[in-house]
Amino acid sequence: MGRSPCCESEHMNKGAWSKEEDERLIAYIKRHGEGCWRSLPKAAGLLRCGKSCRLRWINYLRPDLKRGNFSDEEDELIITLHSLLGNKWSLIAARLPGRTDNEIKNYWNTHIKRKLHARGIDPQTHRPLDYTSTAGAGAGAAATHTICSNANNSGNKATPHSTTCEELSSSSTPPPLRAAKKRLNSLASAVVTVREEEESTNNSMSSDVTTTTTTTAEEVQVQLINNKNGINMDEDGGANADLDLSLCLSVHRPKTIIRNNSTSSTASTELLRSPPPLPVHGHREVFLSLGFHPDARHACSGTSCSAPTATTLDLLSDPSSHPISGASSYWF
DNA sequence: AAGCCGGCCAACCGCACGTGG
DNA sequence: TCCACGTGCGGTTGGCCGGCT
């Protein structure tokens, strides 16, 4: 079974934090910075477990947190990202500066779910609520970006009502969509990290998947379209004239590619291997982008599919706007 | 005024996974 | 290769609060 709880001590405080505790934590982190959460409580004179301190700091005390209501733009961005990533709250939060995963998760459960229901959209699948009863009969017409990408939530306990893409595939979705969903699930689960300091050594590849990705650049594109006929997918990741929405993942000379979801390991490996290797790039960075295919906007204009809002589109398509750009580690 | 109810959200819990010895 | 440890993630819980009856 799992590890024993980190806060076994009977002398640990639990529950709401007092003002004094907050001040102690803030003062300590200001002096010593984040990290070493396990030892922090003792060093800071707090009767809390490290995990609790970390949570309190990240979700509440961090100075860069944006308090207050979510804007409409944030709402739409969350919906779009959720349609792409599923319940990957930390990934979604990474795209909303000043917002925490916990905050977004709560906001989703209390506001956006209701909002989507009011629009007649299933918040889990991003499909029309009556999709299953009218599947194949143009039911997708009412949806905008009703992409099923609800990943399997990192192996956590599945909620009884959660609907995975595979379940949908096996029941009501047209065959061409299956591969798209599978691949998108894999994408949503993939974790890409790079350590710049290791880059200089140009060595020490990680165990499993790196054998397939060592010195070549690989580019993976998941391209999805949602129009009157439902969602279409170019399974080979190539150009698709009907593109509406694309999820692009580019990995240039990765040092480490890891999966964070055991249930998708096979698919992830396939994902990394499947596209033909591109010529070796001179880049030494990992470039990771989540965005819309440049062709998408043009191709979409001639169809009934609806384009994302300008704000959403810009946020997603402009790598320079990514909160994580410039960081030495990228998580996807 | 009191009790009930539902929404909200901070915090907790269990687990997965990377890392280093 | 194995194991313990540290960290982070996502689901769930429980207490607070405001509205309603």
Coordinates of C-alpha atoms (C1' of nucleotides) in Angstrom, one line a residue:
Chain A
M1 CA 0.0 0.0 0.0
G2 CA 1.0 3.6 0.1
R3 CA 3.3 5.4 2.4
S4 CA 2.2 6.3 5.8
P5 CA 0.9 9.8 6.3
C6 CA 3.7 12.4 6.8
C7 CA 1.8 14.0 9.7
E8 CA 1.5 11.1 12.1
S9 CA 2.6 13.0 15.1
E10 CA -0.1 13.7 17.6
H11 CA 1.5 17.0 18.4
M12 CA 0.9 18.4 14.9
N13 CA -1.7 21.1 14.4
K14 CA -4.4 20.5 11.9
G15 CA -7.1 22.5 10.4
A16 CA -7.3 26.2 9.9
W17 CA -4.1 28.2 10.1
S18 CA -3.8 30.9 12.7
K19 CA -2.4 34.3 11.8
E20 CA 0.7 33.7 13.8
E21 CA 1.4 30.5 11.9
D22 CA 1.0 32.3 8.6
E23 CA 3.4 35.0 9.7
R24 CA 5.9 32.4 10.8
L25 CA 5.7 30.6 7.5
I26 CA 5.9 33.8 5.5
A27 CA 8.9 35.0 7.5
Y28 CA 10.7 31.8 7.1
I29 CA 10.2 31.5 3.4
K30 CA 11.2 35.1 2.9
R31 CA 14.5 34.3 4.7
H32 CA 15.2 30.9 3.3
G33 CA 13.1 30.5 0.2
E34 CA 10.9 27.6 -0.7
G35 CA 11.9 24.0 -0.5
C36 CA 12.8 21.4 2.0
W37 CA 9.2 21.3 3.2
R38 CA 9.9 18.3 5.4
S39 CA 12.3 20.2 7.6
L40 CA 10.7 23.6 7.3
P41 CA 8.1 23.3 10.1
K42 CA 10.7 22.5 12.7
A43 CA 13.1 25.2 11.4
A44 CA 10.3 27.7 11.3
G45 CA 8.9 26.7 14.7
L46 CA 5.6 25.5 13.3
L47 CA 3.7 22.5 14.6
R48 CA 2.6 21.5 11.1
C49 CA 3.7 18.9 8.7
G50 CA 5.7 20.0 5.7
K51 CA 3.0 19.1 3.4
S52 CA 0.6 21.3 5.2
C53 CA 3.1 24.2 5.1
R54 CA 3.6 23.7 1.4
L55 CA -0.1 23.7 0.7
R56 CA -0.7 26.8 2.8
W57 CA 2.1 28.7 1.0
I58 CA 1.2 27.7 -2.5
N59 CA -2.5 28.0 -2.2
Y60 CA -2.9 31.0 0.1
L61 CA 0.2 32.9 1.2
R62 CA 2.3 33.2 -2.0
P63 CA 2.7 36.8 -2.8
D64 CA 2.0 36.4 -6.5
L65 CA -1.5 35.0 -6.0
K66 CA -4.3 36.8 -7.7
R67 CA -7.2 37.0 -5.4
G68 CA -10.8 37.8 -6.4
N69 CA -13.3 36.6 -9.0
F70 CA -12.4 34.9 -12.2
S71 CA -12.9 36.9 -15.3
D72 CA -14.9 35.8 -18.2
E73 CA -11.7 35.3 -20.2
E74 CA -10.3 33.1 -17.4
D75 CA -13.5 31.1 -17.4
E76 CA -13.3 30.4 -21.1
L77 CA -9.6 29.6 -20.9
I78 CA -10.3 27.2 -18.2
I79 CA -13.0 25.5 -20.2
T80 CA -10.8 25.3 -23.2
L81 CA -7.9 23.9 -21.3
H82 CA -10.1 21.4 -19.5
S83 CA -11.4 20.2 -22.8
L84 CA -7.8 19.6 -23.9
L85 CA -6.3 18.4 -20.7
G86 CA -9.1 17.0 -18.5
N87 CA -8.7 17.3 -14.8
K88 CA -5.1 18.3 -15.0
W89 CA -5.5 21.2 -12.6
S90 CA -1.9 21.9 -12.2
L91 CA -1.4 22.1 -15.9
I92 CA -4.4 24.4 -16.2
A93 CA -3.2 26.5 -13.4
A94 CA 0.2 26.9 -15.1
R95 CA -1.6 28.8 -17.8
L96 CA -3.4 31.1 -15.5
P97 CA -0.9 33.3 -13.7
G98 CA -1.8 33.9 -10.1
R99 CA -4.3 31.1 -9.9
T100 CA -3.6 27.8 -8.1
D101 CA -4.7 24.4 -9.1
N102 CA -6.8 24.1 -6.0
E103 CA -8.5 27.3 -6.7
I104 CA -9.3 26.4 -10.3
K105 CA -10.4 22.9 -9.2
N106 CA -12.8 24.4 -6.7
Y107 CA -14.0 27.0 -9.2
W108 CA -14.6 24.3 -11.8
N109 CA -16.6 22.2 -9.4
T110 CA -18.7 25.1 -8.1
H111 CA -19.2 27.4 -11.0
I112 CA -18.1 26.2 -14.4
K113 CA -19.7 22.8 -14.2
R114 CA -23.0 24.5 -13.6
K115 CA -22.3 27.0 -16.4
L116 CA -21.6 24.2 -18.9
H117 CA -24.7 22.3 -17.8
A118 CA -26.7 25.5 -18.5
R119 CA -25.2 25.5 -21.9
G120 CA -26.2 21.9 -22.4
I121 CA -22.6 20.7 -22.3
D122 CA -21.3 17.8 -20.3
P123 CA -18.5 19.2 -18.2
Q124 CA -16.6 15.9 -18.2
T125 CA -16.7 15.1 -21.9
H126 CA -17.3 18.6 -23.3
R127 CA -20.0 17.1 -25.5
P128 CA -23.6 18.0 -25.6
L129 CA -25.5 16.5 -22.8
D130 CA -27.7 14.5 -25.1
Y131 CA -24.8 13.2 -27.2
T132 CA -25.1 9.6 -26.2
S133 CA -28.7 9.4 -27.1
T134 CA -28.2 11.2 -30.4
A135 CA -24.8 10.0 -31.3
G136 CA -23.9 10.0 -34.9
A137 CA -26.9 12.1 -35.8
G138 CA -25.1 15.4 -36.1
A139 CA -25.2 15.8 -32.3
G140 CA -21.9 17.6 -32.4
A141 CA -23.4 20.6 -34.2
A142 CA -24.2 22.4 -31.0
A143 CA -20.8 22.1 -29.5
T144 CA -17.9 24.4 -30.0
H145 CA -14.7 22.6 -28.8
T146 CA -16.3 19.5 -27.5
I147 CA -13.2 17.5 -27.4
C148 CA -12.9 14.5 -25.2
S149 CA -9.7 14.6 -23.5
N150 CA -10.6 13.5 -20.0
A151 CA -7.4 11.7 -19.1
N152 CA -7.4 9.0 -16.5
N153 CA -6.4 11.3 -13.8
S154 CA -3.0 10.0 -13.0
G155 CA -4.2 6.8 -11.5
N156 CA -6.1 8.4 -8.8
K157 CA -9.4 7.0 -7.6
A158 CA -11.8 7.3 -10.4
T159 CA -15.1 8.9 -9.6
P160 CA -18.1 6.7 -10.4
H161 CA -19.5 9.2 -12.9
S162 CA -16.3 10.0 -14.7
T163 CA -16.3 9.2 -18.3
T164 CA -13.0 8.3 -20.0
C165 CA -12.4 8.8 -23.6
E166 CA -12.0 5.0 -24.0
E167 CA -15.4 4.5 -22.5
L168 CA -16.9 6.9 -24.9
S169 CA -15.0 5.4 -27.8
S170 CA -16.4 2.0 -27.0
S171 CA -19.9 3.2 -26.8
S172 CA -20.9 5.9 -29.1
T173 CA -18.1 7.7 -30.9
P174 CA -17.1 7.1 -34.5
P175 CA -14.1 4.9 -35.1
P176 CA -11.8 7.6 -36.5
L177 CA -12.0 9.4 -33.2
R178 CA -10.6 6.6 -31.1
A179 CA -7.0 7.1 -32.0
A180 CA -7.4 10.8 -31.5
K181 CA -8.7 10.4 -28.0
K182 CA -6.1 7.8 -27.2
R183 CA -3.3 10.0 -28.3
L184 CA -4.7 13.1 -26.6
N185 CA -5.0 11.1 -23.4
S186 CA -1.4 10.2 -23.8
L187 CA -0.4 13.8 -24.5
A188 CA -2.3 15.0 -21.5
S189 CA -0.4 12.5 -19.4
A190 CA 3.0 13.1 -20.7
V191 CA 5.6 14.8 -18.6
V192 CA 8.5 16.4 -20.2
T193 CA 11.3 17.7 -18.1
V194 CA 14.7 19.2 -19.0
R195 CA 17.5 20.0 -16.8
E196 CA 19.6 22.7 -18.3
E197 CA 22.6 22.0 -16.1
E198 CA 22.6 18.5 -17.4
E199 CA 22.4 19.7 -20.9
S200 CA 26.0 20.9 -20.8
T201 CA 27.2 17.4 -20.0
N202 CA 25.1 16.0 -22.9
N203 CA 24.9 12.8 -21.1
S204 CA 23.0 10.6 -18.6
M205 CA 19.9 9.7 -20.5
S206 CA 17.1 8.4 -18.5
S207 CA 16.1 4.8 -18.6
D208 CA 13.2 3.7 -20.7
V209 CA 11.8 6.0 -23.4
T210 CA 14.9 8.0 -23.9
T211 CA 16.3 5.2 -26.0
T212 CA 13.8 6.1 -28.6
T213 CA 14.3 9.8 -28.4
T214 CA 17.9 10.4 -27.7
T215 CA 19.4 12.8 -30.2
T216 CA 16.6 13.4 -32.6
A217 CA 13.9 15.9 -32.3
E218 CA 10.4 14.6 -32.4
E219 CA 7.3 16.5 -33.0
V220 CA 3.9 15.4 -32.1
Q221 CA 0.8 17.0 -33.2
V222 CA -2.6 16.1 -32.3
Q223 CA -5.1 17.7 -34.5
L224 CA -8.7 17.7 -33.9
I225 CA -11.6 19.1 -35.6
N226 CA -15.1 19.5 -34.5
N227 CA -17.7 20.4 -37.0
K228 CA -21.1 19.3 -38.1
N229 CA -19.9 15.8 -38.6
G230 CA -18.3 15.5 -35.2
I231 CA -14.7 15.3 -34.5
N232 CA -12.2 14.3 -37.1
M233 CA -8.6 13.5 -36.6
D234 CA -5.6 13.1 -38.7
E235 CA -4.1 10.1 -37.1
D236 CA -0.7 10.5 -38.6
G237 CA -0.3 13.9 -37.1
G238 CA 0.0 15.4 -40.5
A239 CA -1.6 18.5 -42.0
N240 CA -5.3 18.4 -42.0
A241 CA -7.1 21.0 -44.2
D242 CA -10.1 20.9 -41.9
L243 CA -8.2 21.7 -38.8
D244 CA -10.0 23.5 -36.1
L245 CA -8.1 23.0 -33.0
S246 CA -4.7 21.6 -32.6
L247 CA -2.6 20.5 -29.7
C248 CA 1.0 20.6 -30.6
L249 CA 3.8 19.2 -28.5
S250 CA 7.3 19.7 -29.8
V251 CA 10.2 18.1 -28.1
H252 CA 13.7 19.0 -29.3
R253 CA 16.5 16.7 -28.0
P254 CA 14.8 15.9 -24.8
K255 CA 17.0 14.9 -21.9
T256 CA 14.3 13.1 -20.1
I257 CA 10.8 12.2 -21.0
I258 CA 8.8 10.6 -18.4
R259 CA 5.3 9.5 -18.0
N260 CA 3.2 10.3 -15.1
N261 CA 0.4 7.9 -15.7
S262 CA 1.0 4.2 -15.6
T263 CA -2.3 3.5 -17.3
S264 CA -1.1 5.3 -20.4
S265 CA 2.4 4.0 -20.6
T266 CA 1.9 2.0 -23.7
A267 CA 0.1 4.8 -25.4
S268 CA 2.8 7.3 -24.3
T269 CA 5.6 5.2 -25.7
E270 CA 3.7 4.8 -28.9
L271 CA 3.2 8.5 -28.9
L272 CA 6.8 9.2 -28.7
R273 CA 7.8 6.7 -31.3
S274 CA 5.1 7.1 -33.8
P275 CA 6.0 10.2 -35.7
P276 CA 9.0 9.9 -38.0
P277 CA 12.0 11.5 -36.4
L278 CA 12.8 15.0 -37.7
P279 CA 16.3 16.0 -38.6
V280 CA 18.5 16.7 -35.7
H281 CA 18.1 20.2 -34.5
G282 CA 20.8 22.5 -33.2
H283 CA 18.6 23.3 -30.3
R284 CA 19.5 22.2 -26.9
E285 CA 16.4 23.4 -25.2
V286 CA 13.2 21.6 -24.8
F287 CA 10.5 23.5 -26.5
L288 CA 7.1 22.7 -25.4
S289 CA 4.1 24.5 -26.7
L290 CA 0.5 24.0 -26.3
G291 CA -1.3 25.9 -29.0
F292 CA -3.4 26.1 -32.0
H293 CA -2.2 25.1 -35.3
P294 CA -1.5 28.2 -37.4
D295 CA -3.7 26.8 -40.2
A296 CA -6.5 26.1 -38.0
R297 CA -8.0 29.6 -38.0
H298 CA -8.1 29.8 -41.8
A299 CA -9.4 26.3 -42.3
C300 CA -12.0 26.8 -39.6
S301 CA -13.4 30.0 -41.2
G302 CA -15.0 28.0 -43.9
T303 CA -16.8 25.6 -41.6
S304 CA -19.4 25.8 -39.0
C305 CA -17.0 25.3 -36.2
S306 CA -16.6 28.2 -33.9
A307 CA -13.2 29.7 -33.2
P308 CA -11.9 30.2 -29.7
T309 CA -12.0 33.7 -28.3
A310 CA -9.2 36.0 -29.3
T311 CA -7.9 36.0 -25.8
T312 CA -7.9 32.3 -25.5
L313 CA -6.3 31.9 -28.9
D314 CA -3.6 34.4 -28.2
L315 CA -2.8 32.9 -24.9
L316 CA -2.5 29.5 -26.4
S317 CA -0.8 30.3 -29.6
D318 CA 1.8 32.7 -28.4
P319 CA 4.6 30.9 -26.6
S320 CA 5.9 34.1 -25.2
S321 CA 2.8 34.5 -23.2
H322 CA 3.2 31.2 -21.5
P323 CA 3.8 31.7 -17.8
I324 CA 6.3 28.9 -17.8
S325 CA 8.4 30.1 -20.8
G326 CA 11.9 30.7 -19.8
A327 CA 11.8 28.2 -16.9
S328 CA 14.3 25.5 -16.8
S329 CA 11.7 22.8 -16.3
Y330 CA 8.5 22.3 -18.2
W331 CA 5.7 20.1 -17.2
F332 CA 3.1 19.0 -19.5
Chain B
dA1 C1' -34.9 34.1 16.2
dA2 C1' -33.8 29.6 15.1
dG3 C1' -33.1 25.9 12.2
dC4 C1' -32.1 24.1 7.9
dC5 C1' -29.8 23.9 3.6
dG6 C1' -26.6 24.5 0.0
dG7 C1' -22.5 26.8 -1.8
dC8 C1' -17.9 27.8 -1.2
dC9 C1' -13.2 26.9 -0.2
dA10 C1' -9.2 25.8 2.7
dA11 C1' -7.2 21.9 4.1
dC12 C1' -6.6 17.0 4.3
dC13 C1' -5.6 12.4 2.4
dG14 C1' -3.9 8.8 -0.5
dC15 C1' -1.2 7.9 -4.1
dA16 C1' 2.3 8.4 -7.9
dC17 C1' 6.7 9.4 -9.1
dG18 C1' 11.5 11.3 -9.2
dT19 C1' 15.8 11.1 -6.8
dG20 C1' 19.6 9.7 -4.3
dG21 C1' 21.9 6.4 -1.4
Chain C
dT1 C1' 18.1 -3.0 -8.5
dC2 C1' 15.9 -1.8 -4.4
dC3 C1' 14.3 1.2 -1.0
dA4 C1' 13.4 5.3 1.7
dC5 C1' 12.4 9.9 1.3
dG6 C1' 10.6 14.2 -0.5
dT7 C1' 7.5 16.4 -3.4
dG8 C1' 3.4 17.2 -6.1
dC9 C1' -1.2 16.0 -7.8
dG10 C1' -6.1 15.2 -7.8
dG11 C1' -10.1 13.8 -5.2
dT12 C1' -12.5 14.4 -1.0
dT13 C1' -13.8 16.4 3.4
dG14 C1' -15.5 19.4 6.8
dG15 C1' -16.3 23.9 8.6
dC16 C1' -17.9 28.5 7.7
dC17 C1' -21.3 31.5 5.9
dG18 C1' -25.3 33.5 3.8
dG19 C1' -29.9 32.8 2.2
dC20 C1' -34.3 30.9 2.9
dT21 C1' -38.2 29.2 5.5

